[in-house]
PDB file of C-alpha atoms in Angstrom:
ATOM      1  CA  MET A   1      -4.704 -61.763 -20.273  1.00 72.00           C
ATOM      2  CA  ASN A   2      -4.573 -60.263 -16.218  1.00 92.00           C
ATOM      3  CA  GLN A   3      -5.563 -56.832 -15.499  1.00 95.00           C
ATOM      4  CA  ILE A   4      -4.520 -54.943 -12.734  1.00 96.00           C
ATOM      5  CA  ILE A   5      -6.232 -51.168 -12.074  1.00 96.00           C
ATOM      6  CA  LEU A   6      -4.741 -47.961 -11.673  1.00 97.00           C
ATOM      7  CA  GLN A   7      -5.940 -45.256  -9.055  1.00 96.00           C
ATOM      8  CA  PRO A   8      -5.922 -41.867  -8.170  1.00 97.00           C
ATOM      9  CA  ASP A   9      -3.778 -41.327  -6.048  1.00 96.00           C
ATOM     10  CA  GLY A  10      -0.938 -43.550  -7.171  1.00 96.00           C
ATOM     11  CA  LEU A  11      -2.150 -47.698  -5.770  1.00 95.00           C
ATOM     12  CA  ILE A  12      -2.654 -50.366  -8.354  1.00 96.00           C
ATOM     13  CA  ALA A  13      -5.152 -52.595  -7.378  1.00 95.00           C
ATOM     14  CA  ASP A  14      -5.375 -56.630  -8.685  1.00 90.00           C
ATOM     15  CA  SER A  15      -8.854 -57.839  -8.072  1.00 81.00           C
ATOM     16  CA  ASN A  16      -9.943 -55.821  -5.762  1.00 74.00           C
ATOM     17  CA  GLN A  17      -6.402 -56.019  -3.576  1.00 85.00           C
ATOM     18  CA  THR A  18      -4.324 -53.506  -3.650  1.00 89.00           C
ATOM     19  CA  VAL A  19      -0.916 -54.590  -4.543  1.00 90.00           C
ATOM     20  CA  THR A  20       1.546 -53.904  -2.001  1.00 85.00           C
ATOM     21  CA  SER A  21       3.781 -58.009  -3.006  1.00 78.00           C
ATOM     22  CA  ASP A  22       6.933 -57.412  -5.799  1.00 84.00           C
ATOM     23  CA  LEU A  23       5.079 -55.599  -8.431  1.00 89.00           C
ATOM     24  CA  LEU A  24       6.929 -56.808 -10.666  1.00 89.00           C
ATOM     25  CA  PRO A  25       5.239 -60.235 -12.584  1.00 91.00           C
ATOM     26  CA  PHE A  26       2.759 -57.307 -13.074  1.00 94.00           C
ATOM     27  CA  LEU A  27       4.415 -55.852 -15.584  1.00 95.00           C
ATOM     28  CA  GLY A  28       2.980 -58.302 -18.551  1.00 95.00           C
ATOM     29  CA  TYR A  29      -0.780 -56.984 -16.778  1.00 96.00           C
ATOM     30  CA  GLN A  30      -3.059 -55.058 -19.234  1.00 97.00           C
ATOM     31  CA  VAL A  31      -4.049 -51.578 -17.523  1.00 97.00           C
ATOM     32  CA  ALA A  32      -6.965 -50.098 -16.586  1.00 97.00           C
ATOM     33  CA  LEU A  33      -7.507 -46.867 -15.609  1.00 97.00           C
ATOM     34  CA  THR A  34     -10.292 -45.788 -13.123  1.00 96.00           C
ATOM     35  CA  LYS A  35     -12.139 -42.532 -13.288  1.00 93.00           C
ATOM     36  CA  ASN A  36     -10.058 -38.990 -12.124  1.00 95.00           C
ATOM     37  CA  TYR A  37      -6.863 -40.701 -13.710  1.00 98.00           C
ATOM     38  CA  THR A  38      -3.811 -38.579 -14.217  1.00 97.00           C
ATOM     39  CA  LEU A  39      -0.696 -37.866 -14.740  1.00 97.00           C
ATOM     40  CA  ARG A  40       0.033 -36.679 -11.552  1.00 97.00           C
ATOM     41  CA  SER A  41      -1.521 -40.353 -10.141  1.00 98.00           C
ATOM     42  CA  TYR A  42       1.041 -41.859 -13.046  1.00 98.00           C
ATOM     43  CA  PHE A  43       3.883 -39.738 -10.633  1.00 97.00           C
ATOM     44  CA  GLN A  44       2.387 -41.509  -6.904  1.00 97.00           C
ATOM     45  CA  MET A  45       2.843 -44.348  -8.622  1.00 97.00           C
ATOM     46  CA  LEU A  46       5.574 -43.952  -9.388  1.00 96.00           C
ATOM     47  CA  GLU A  47       6.279 -43.096  -6.231  1.00 95.00           C
ATOM     48  CA  GLN A  48       3.927 -45.630  -4.096  1.00 94.00           C
ATOM     49  CA  TYR A  49       5.503 -48.727  -6.778  1.00 95.00           C
ATOM     50  CA  PRO A  50      10.276 -47.179  -6.613  1.00 93.00           C
ATOM     51  CA  VAL A  51      10.823 -50.451  -8.733  1.00 93.00           C
ATOM     52  CA  LEU A  52       8.335 -48.508 -11.656  1.00 94.00           C
ATOM     53  CA  ALA A  53      11.307 -45.759 -10.983  1.00 91.00           C
ATOM     54  CA  ARG A  54      13.790 -47.957 -11.826  1.00 92.00           C
ATOM     55  CA  LEU A  55      12.443 -48.481 -15.659  1.00 93.00           C
ATOM     56  CA  SER A  56      13.622 -45.880 -17.570  1.00 93.00           C
ATOM     57  CA  PRO A  57      16.469 -43.388 -17.003  1.00 92.00           C
ATOM     58  CA  PHE A  58      14.608 -40.482 -17.840  1.00 91.00           C
ATOM     59  CA  LEU A  59      12.355 -40.892 -15.027  1.00 93.00           C
ATOM     60  CA  PRO A  60      14.533 -39.489 -11.800  1.00 92.00           C
ATOM     61  CA  HIS A  61      14.767 -36.323 -13.799  1.00 91.00           C
ATOM     62  CA  TYR A  62      11.022 -36.062 -14.060  1.00 93.00           C
ATOM     63  CA  MET A  63      10.448 -37.964 -10.557  1.00 95.00           C
ATOM     64  CA  GLU A  64      12.505 -34.609  -9.732  1.00 94.00           C
ATOM     65  CA  GLN A  65      10.562 -32.489 -11.963  1.00 93.00           C
ATOM     66  CA  PHE A  66       7.573 -33.821  -9.897  1.00 95.00           C
ATOM     67  CA  ARG A  67       8.163 -33.323  -6.784  1.00 95.00           C
ATOM     68  CA  GLN A  68       9.812 -29.990  -7.080  1.00 95.00           C
ATOM     69  CA  SER A  69       5.791 -28.985  -8.382  1.00 95.00           C
ATOM     70  CA  PRO A  70       2.555 -27.455  -7.013  1.00 94.00           C
ATOM     71  CA  SER A  71       0.483 -30.165  -4.722  1.00 93.00           C
ATOM     72  CA  ASP A  72      -2.397 -28.761  -7.311  1.00 93.00           C
ATOM     73  CA  SER A  73      -4.291 -26.602 -10.409  1.00 91.00           C
ATOM     74  CA  CYS A  74      -1.301 -27.793 -13.222  1.00 92.00           C
ATOM     75  CA  LEU A  75      -3.187 -27.084 -16.076  1.00 93.00           C
ATOM     76  CA  LEU A  76      -2.790 -26.701 -20.373  1.00 88.00           C
ATOM     77  CA  PRO A  77      -5.390 -23.722 -20.239  1.00 86.00           C
ATOM     78  CA  ASP A  78      -7.591 -25.331 -23.170  1.00 90.00           C
ATOM     79  CA  VAL A  79      -6.405 -28.756 -23.344  1.00 93.00           C
ATOM     80  CA  ASN A  80      -9.748 -31.631 -21.974  1.00 94.00           C
ATOM     81  CA  HIS A  81      -6.699 -34.602 -20.720  1.00 95.00           C
ATOM     82  CA  LEU A  82      -4.089 -36.463 -22.494  1.00 96.00           C
ATOM     83  CA  GLN A  83      -4.893 -39.491 -24.263  1.00 96.00           C
ATOM     84  CA  PHE A  84      -2.173 -42.447 -24.312  1.00 96.00           C
ATOM     85  CA  SER A  85      -2.370 -44.452 -27.656  1.00 94.00           C
ATOM     86  CA  LYS A  86      -0.518 -46.426 -29.055  1.00 94.00           C
ATOM     87  CA  THR A  87       1.207 -46.538 -33.753  1.00 89.00           C
ATOM     88  CA  ILE A  88       1.911 -48.715 -35.470  1.00 89.00           C
ATOM     89  CA  GLU A  89       3.671 -47.968 -38.857  1.00 85.00           C
ATOM     90  CA  MET A  90       3.163 -50.415 -41.803  1.00 82.00           C
ATOM     91  CA  ILE A  91       5.970 -48.900 -44.647  1.00 79.00           C
ATOM     92  CA  GLY A  92       6.357 -52.022 -47.121  1.00 73.00           C
ATOM     93  CA  PHE A  93       7.379 -50.674 -51.445  1.00 63.00           C
ATOM     94  CA  PRO A  94       9.689 -48.705 -52.493  1.00 67.00           C
ATOM     95  CA  GLY A  95      12.511 -49.588 -49.945  1.00 72.00           C
ATOM     96  CA  LYS A  96      13.400 -52.074 -47.512  1.00 83.00           C
ATOM     97  CA  PRO A  97      10.058 -52.983 -46.253  1.00 84.00           C
ATOM     98  CA  ARG A  98       9.998 -53.322 -42.168  1.00 85.00           C
ATOM     99  CA  LEU A  99       6.944 -53.019 -38.965  1.00 85.00           C
ATOM    100  CA  ASP A 100       7.586 -49.785 -36.336  1.00 87.00           C
ATOM    101  CA  ILE A 101       5.941 -49.793 -32.941  1.00 89.00           C
ATOM    102  CA  TYR A 102       5.789 -46.397 -30.938  1.00 89.00           C
ATOM    103  CA  HIS A 103       3.619 -44.587 -28.117  1.00 93.00           C
ATOM    104  CA  ALA A 104       2.388 -40.746 -28.332  1.00 92.00           C
ATOM    105  CA  LEU A 105       0.833 -38.983 -25.675  1.00 94.00           C
ATOM    106  CA  ARG A 106      -0.976 -36.339 -26.939  1.00 93.00           C
ATOM    107  CA  ALA A 107      -3.157 -33.336 -25.687  1.00 94.00           C
ATOM    108  CA  VAL A 108      -6.741 -33.496 -27.022  1.00 95.00           C
ATOM    109  CA  ILE A 109      -8.575 -30.762 -27.520  1.00 93.00           C
ATOM    110  CA  ASP A 110     -12.404 -30.687 -28.169  1.00 92.00           C
ATOM    111  CA  GLY A 111     -12.654 -34.327 -28.674  1.00 89.00           C
ATOM    112  CA  ALA A 112      -9.295 -33.337 -31.668  1.00 89.00           C
ATOM    113  CA  GLU A 113      -6.065 -34.942 -30.662  1.00 89.00           C
ATOM    114  CA  SER A 114      -2.715 -32.677 -30.802  1.00 89.00           C
ATOM    115  CA  LYS A 115       0.764 -32.183 -29.740  1.00 88.00           C
ATOM    116  CA  LEU A 116       1.343 -30.949 -26.874  1.00 85.00           C
ATOM    117  CA  THR A 117       3.501 -28.070 -27.565  1.00 80.00           C
ATOM    118  CA  THR A 118       5.117 -27.302 -23.107  1.00 79.00           C
ATOM    119  CA  ASP A 119       7.271 -29.486 -21.391  1.00 73.00           C
ATOM    120  CA  ARG A 120       6.487 -28.282 -17.813  1.00 84.00           C
ATOM    121  CA  LEU A 121       5.744 -30.992 -16.094  1.00 88.00           C
ATOM    122  CA  ASP A 122       4.495 -28.501 -14.382  1.00 89.00           C
ATOM    123  CA  CYS A 123       1.268 -27.972 -17.182  1.00 90.00           C
ATOM    124  CA  LEU A 124       0.329 -31.110 -17.790  1.00 94.00           C
ATOM    125  CA  LEU A 125      -0.061 -32.678 -13.935  1.00 96.00           C
ATOM    126  CA  ASP A 126      -3.500 -32.513 -13.305  1.00 96.00           C
ATOM    127  CA  LEU A 127      -5.355 -33.217 -16.573  1.00 95.00           C
ATOM    128  CA  PRO A 128      -6.658 -35.915 -16.894  1.00 96.00           C
ATOM    129  CA  LEU A 129      -4.880 -39.578 -18.669  1.00 97.00           C
ATOM    130  CA  THR A 130      -6.801 -41.754 -20.039  1.00 97.00           C
ATOM    131  CA  LEU A 131      -6.171 -44.434 -23.020  1.00 97.00           C
ATOM    132  CA  GLY A 132      -5.971 -44.369 -26.215  1.00 95.00           C
ATOM    133  CA  LYS A 133      -6.546 -46.544 -29.413  1.00 93.00           C
ATOM    134  CA  LEU A 134      -4.037 -48.194 -31.637  1.00 91.00           C
ATOM    135  CA  LYS A 135      -3.848 -46.652 -34.798  1.00 88.00           C
ATOM    136  CA  HIS A 136      -2.644 -49.425 -38.002  1.00 84.00           C
ATOM    137  CA  VAL A 137      -0.877 -47.249 -40.560  1.00 80.00           C
ATOM    138  CA  VAL A 138       0.602 -48.532 -43.487  1.00 75.00           C
ATOM    139  CA  PHE A 139       2.342 -47.087 -46.514  1.00 71.00           C
ATOM    140  CA  GLY A 140       2.473 -48.022 -49.179  1.00 62.00           C
ATOM    141  CA  ASP A 141       1.086 -46.751 -53.276  1.00 62.00           C
ATOM    142  CA  GLN A 142      -1.133 -45.595 -51.297  1.00 65.00           C
ATOM    143  CA  VAL A 143      -1.731 -44.936 -47.291  1.00 70.00           C
ATOM    144  CA  ASP A 144      -4.052 -46.408 -45.669  1.00 74.00           C
ATOM    145  CA  GLU A 145      -4.536 -45.796 -41.425  1.00 80.00           C
ATOM    146  CA  PHE A 146      -6.978 -48.476 -39.987  1.00 84.00           C
ATOM    147  CA  ILE A 147      -8.259 -47.427 -36.100  1.00 87.00           C
ATOM    148  CA  PHE A 148      -8.777 -50.457 -33.577  1.00 91.00           C
ATOM    149  CA  ASP A 149      -9.305 -51.294 -29.402  1.00 91.00           C
ATOM    150  CA  THR A 150      -6.123 -52.679 -28.034  1.00 94.00           C
ATOM    151  CA  VAL A 151      -4.953 -53.204 -24.387  1.00 95.00           C
ATOM    152  CA  PHE A 152      -1.670 -51.708 -22.451  1.00 96.00           C
ATOM    153  CA  SER A 153       0.713 -53.373 -21.058  1.00 97.00           C
ATOM    154  CA  LEU A 154       2.335 -51.905 -17.368  1.00 97.00           C
ATOM    155  CA  PHE A 155       5.495 -52.068 -19.084  1.00 97.00           C
ATOM    156  CA  GLU A 156       4.578 -50.053 -22.269  1.00 96.00           C
ATOM    157  CA  PHE A 157       2.489 -47.344 -19.902  1.00 97.00           C
ATOM    158  CA  VAL A 158       4.989 -46.477 -17.317  1.00 97.00           C
ATOM    159  CA  ASP A 159       8.305 -46.451 -19.950  1.00 95.00           C
ATOM    160  CA  GLY A 160       5.247 -44.833 -23.158  1.00 95.00           C
ATOM    161  CA  ILE A 161       5.368 -42.000 -20.697  1.00 95.00           C
ATOM    162  CA  VAL A 162       8.291 -41.479 -19.314  1.00 94.00           C
ATOM    163  CA  TRP A 163       9.586 -42.139 -23.257  1.00 92.00           C
ATOM    164  CA  GLU A 164       7.257 -39.615 -24.803  1.00 91.00           C
ATOM    165  CA  LEU A 165       8.112 -36.659 -21.238  1.00 91.00           C
ATOM    166  CA  SER A 166      11.577 -37.093 -22.960  1.00 87.00           C
ATOM    167  CA  PHE A 167      11.115 -35.884 -26.209  1.00 80.00           C
ATOM    168  CA  ARG A 168       9.010 -32.464 -24.097  1.00 68.00           C
ATOM    169  CA  GLY A 169      12.025 -31.231 -22.231  1.00 55.00           C
ATOM    170  CA  ALA A 170      16.345 -32.366 -22.817  1.00 43.00           C
ATOM    171  CA  PRO A 171      17.003 -34.250 -19.489  1.00 42.00           C
ATOM    172  CA  GLN A 172      20.403 -34.971 -19.480  1.00 40.00           C
ATOM    173  CA  ALA A 173      19.767 -38.576 -19.686  1.00 38.00           C
ATOM    174  CA  CYS A 174      19.198 -37.246 -23.793  1.00 36.00           C
ATOM    175  CA  GLU A 175      22.165 -34.610 -23.331  1.00 38.00           C
ATOM    176  CA  LEU A 176      23.878 -38.187 -23.128  1.00 38.00           C
ATOM    177  CA  ARG A 177      23.241 -39.809 -26.216  1.00 37.00           C
ATOM    178  CA  ARG A 178      24.053 -36.398 -27.937  1.00 35.00           C
TER     179      ARG A 178
END
């Protein structure tokens, strides 16, 4: 799988060269995050590449919050970093079998994952952001859980993070669905 590298300043590199052309062909590429990548880096990337901000109806709301936030020290006390991960749940008997795939953005505190408890973007922007593993959960007569290394595409990364943030507040796009 082709790989792109997301830089702390919001730029994207492909084969050690900054991507300046059309970004859409890179949506299926695997992302790797450089050291010191933060949630602020994510939003800076969306500013550098405005076409990415068109991927979700939730992004304009968060881009506005990002632009109104302080330029540094946007941290949540006691949180070491944020982790973006993927979960696959296989639901079997009893009932109709199904497969659910979703992403999660969680706080990591002293090595343990924890649910994000704030809806304030200005408390999260300067926390380091890392890519987590894939959790495969099989529900049936008993629950089995497996953890795997995985990859994330640029599309999954952009869409998944804003989707998770959308549960932390109620942007207008969420209100319209009610």
